[in-house]
Amino acid sequence: MVDLLSLVGLIECKDRNVNSVKEAVKEALKLIDYSFPKTKRIVIKPNMCYYWDYSTGQTTDPNFVAALIEMFREEISPDVEISIVESDASAMKCKYAFKYLGYEKLAKKYRVNLVNLSEAESETAQVKVKDEVFEFLIPKVIKNADLRVNVPKMKYMAFTKISCALKNIFGCNPYPKKFKYHPKLDEVIVALNKVMPFDLHFLDGLIVCGSKTLKLGLIMASQDPVAMDAAAATIMSVNPKSVGHIMLARKEGLGNLSFKIKGADLNYFKAKYPKKGLSEKIVAFGYRVVCALGLDKRLI
Amino acid sequence: MAKKINLGIIGLGFIGKVHLRNCLSLKSANVVAVADVSKKALKYARELGVKRLFTDYHELLKQPDVDAVVISLPTYLHAPCAIGAAEEGKHIFLEKPLARNPEEGKKIISATRKHNVKLMIGYPLRYLIDIINLKKRIEDGELGDIQTAYAVNIGVGPFTHRAEGTIPSPVPEWWMNKESTGGGALLDLGSHMVNLLRWYLGEIRDIKVFIGYRYNLDVEDYAISIVNFISGTTATIDVGWFSQETAISIELHGTVGHASVVHRSQNRVITAIKLILGKTSKFFKPYLEELSHFVDCIKRDDDPLTSGDDALRDLEIIARAYNNSLILTNQNDYSPISS
């Protein structure tokens, strides 16, 4: 398979002030030659995995989303309809996450919709990945959007090695008990990206949680989720070719593994990123073994 | 051989499971029954060998062979369950806080007196060896007069992670509702620290508290209290639910010397291994000690160290603190409104 080069824009942004982030994001979009389309409805999917706020590096900073909202209103139209979406998960409920993580305040201030996909109107759709057909509920708010914007975090994960752009779309599946998908996580991640393709991806790497939490000050932009994940994996010192869902997404035509970095130096962020040491890798492996043996229930 | 005490465990949430594991390891007690509304939780108990499982705690209270109950229910259920247990003649170990407010607390104490059963409140720090040793040093005058004291209890609060690790666990709905909890971090964690400082320094003359809402919860997720003791000591109590890492510490400054105790989580891997083996982690060792004390009190007909009356006093002080509180809102740049 021959890869084309996808553009990935990197910008360093040292503070989380809405104006600073907005200017950095605009700069990142220029780097990838992005031009704003005519749009009536935008969906923004941040990463809200639990009730830990932006300062832990685990969830998307509401200031980052505020910066995007301001930018879209300036660049597209002040009247563009914007919805921020997330779904309930095994351990997290949107009604609390929206409130605790600051998204209720954000929605009120910017007059945007806050949508719990698990309660939203959806329709069934089927998608084929690796000769297997998967069926999901597709929320209409995502289906009907003209511009779908993904705002992931970059994290190490026990079962998928990394979580970034592709994995964040896993949260667009309205079904709350997501652990049922764990046996086929790579396939399900790719299937969801295939059935709900997002147009624009912004990595909120202002604060990251690797082996520790760190102010990395990274903003990444791309129209290609595979290229973004490959770039993020490289920064995290994970070989993108070793990440199952990245390789499967590439095979299924969701993007290119090869990327061209524009803007800041990727190696600068790679040197700075709090990478996993051997002991953390052993712990992650041990946890996978514990889960495989069904002993994880005892950890509660 | 002395008769073993037959225990019933009511409530198998996070701390209820810790109590269940600890009770199962007590040599002088049997766990004869458990009650929880969750069938998943009951399955957990069955896998640990408990035979009698109830989804309704009233059924457990009717079991004639149950001598005592360990109650780890949501705070709004403390009063009905503890009063019901007293009426059935069961001795009671009740998780802190005693109740949502002093009025409910008084009803519990009154029921236990009327039915002549023991009431012990779960204040595990009082059974931590370093904390006990510090009490002796204070009493021996080693530190002189304690002029200032700092008590800290900051951690995840209800946002509990498995094995003190990083895998998120669901938060039970009742934690999200002030009506169910009676209060936030000040009641949940402050009750530990008020109790401990009262044990060390005597009764409290006055308390003022600043309460804050970082996570926009219905209840405060952090609180800093300034406390004035009749003994002349001034203390601060700093509690919070906002951190992924647990910090519990006491620092005393006396006219002769200084002393401190820090209680922290053990290494995650060691904790996980102990839990997989069904053992108690070092962090939860005082929880085992307190249950052992409870069973000993029943056997010897002694009064528990952490009594209902003691906990009622804590509750009254916290209620006074809430009435004297200064609320801090939107004081940090967390809100997306600050741009």
PDB file of C-alpha atoms in Angstrom, chain B residues 27 57 95 135 145 168 179 198 201-202 217 228 240 244 247 295 326:
ATOM      1  CA  LYS B  27     -10.680 -14.374  63.604  1.00  0.00           C
ATOM      2  CA  TYR B  57     -31.464  -4.812  54.326  1.00  0.00           C
ATOM      3  CA  GLU B  95     -19.693   4.568  58.483  1.00  0.00           C
ATOM      4  CA  LYS B 135      -1.649  11.196  70.802  1.00  0.00           C
ATOM      5  CA  ASP B 145       1.450  23.344  74.367  1.00  0.00           C
ATOM      6  CA  PRO B 168     -12.386   5.151  36.234  1.00  0.00           C
ATOM      7  CA  GLU B 179     -30.214  15.842  49.675  1.00  0.00           C
ATOM      8  CA  ARG B 198     -10.857  17.044  68.963  1.00  0.00           C
ATOM      9  CA  LEU B 201      -6.705  19.040  71.302  1.00  0.00           C
ATOM     10  CA  GLY B 202     -10.050  18.969  73.127  1.00  0.00           C
ATOM     11  CA  LEU B 217     -20.967  20.175  42.024  1.00  0.00           C
ATOM     12  CA  ASN B 228     -10.250  27.760  67.528  1.00  0.00           C
ATOM     13  CA  GLY B 240     -11.020  18.388  49.198  1.00  0.00           C
ATOM     14  CA  GLN B 244      -6.205  12.280  41.881  1.00  0.00           C
ATOM     15  CA  ALA B 247      -2.971  13.281  50.955  1.00  0.00           C
ATOM     16  CA  VAL B 295     -15.899  -6.847  67.615  1.00  0.00           C
ATOM     17  CA  LEU B 326     -17.931  31.951  53.212  1.00  0.00           C
TER      18      LEU B 326
END
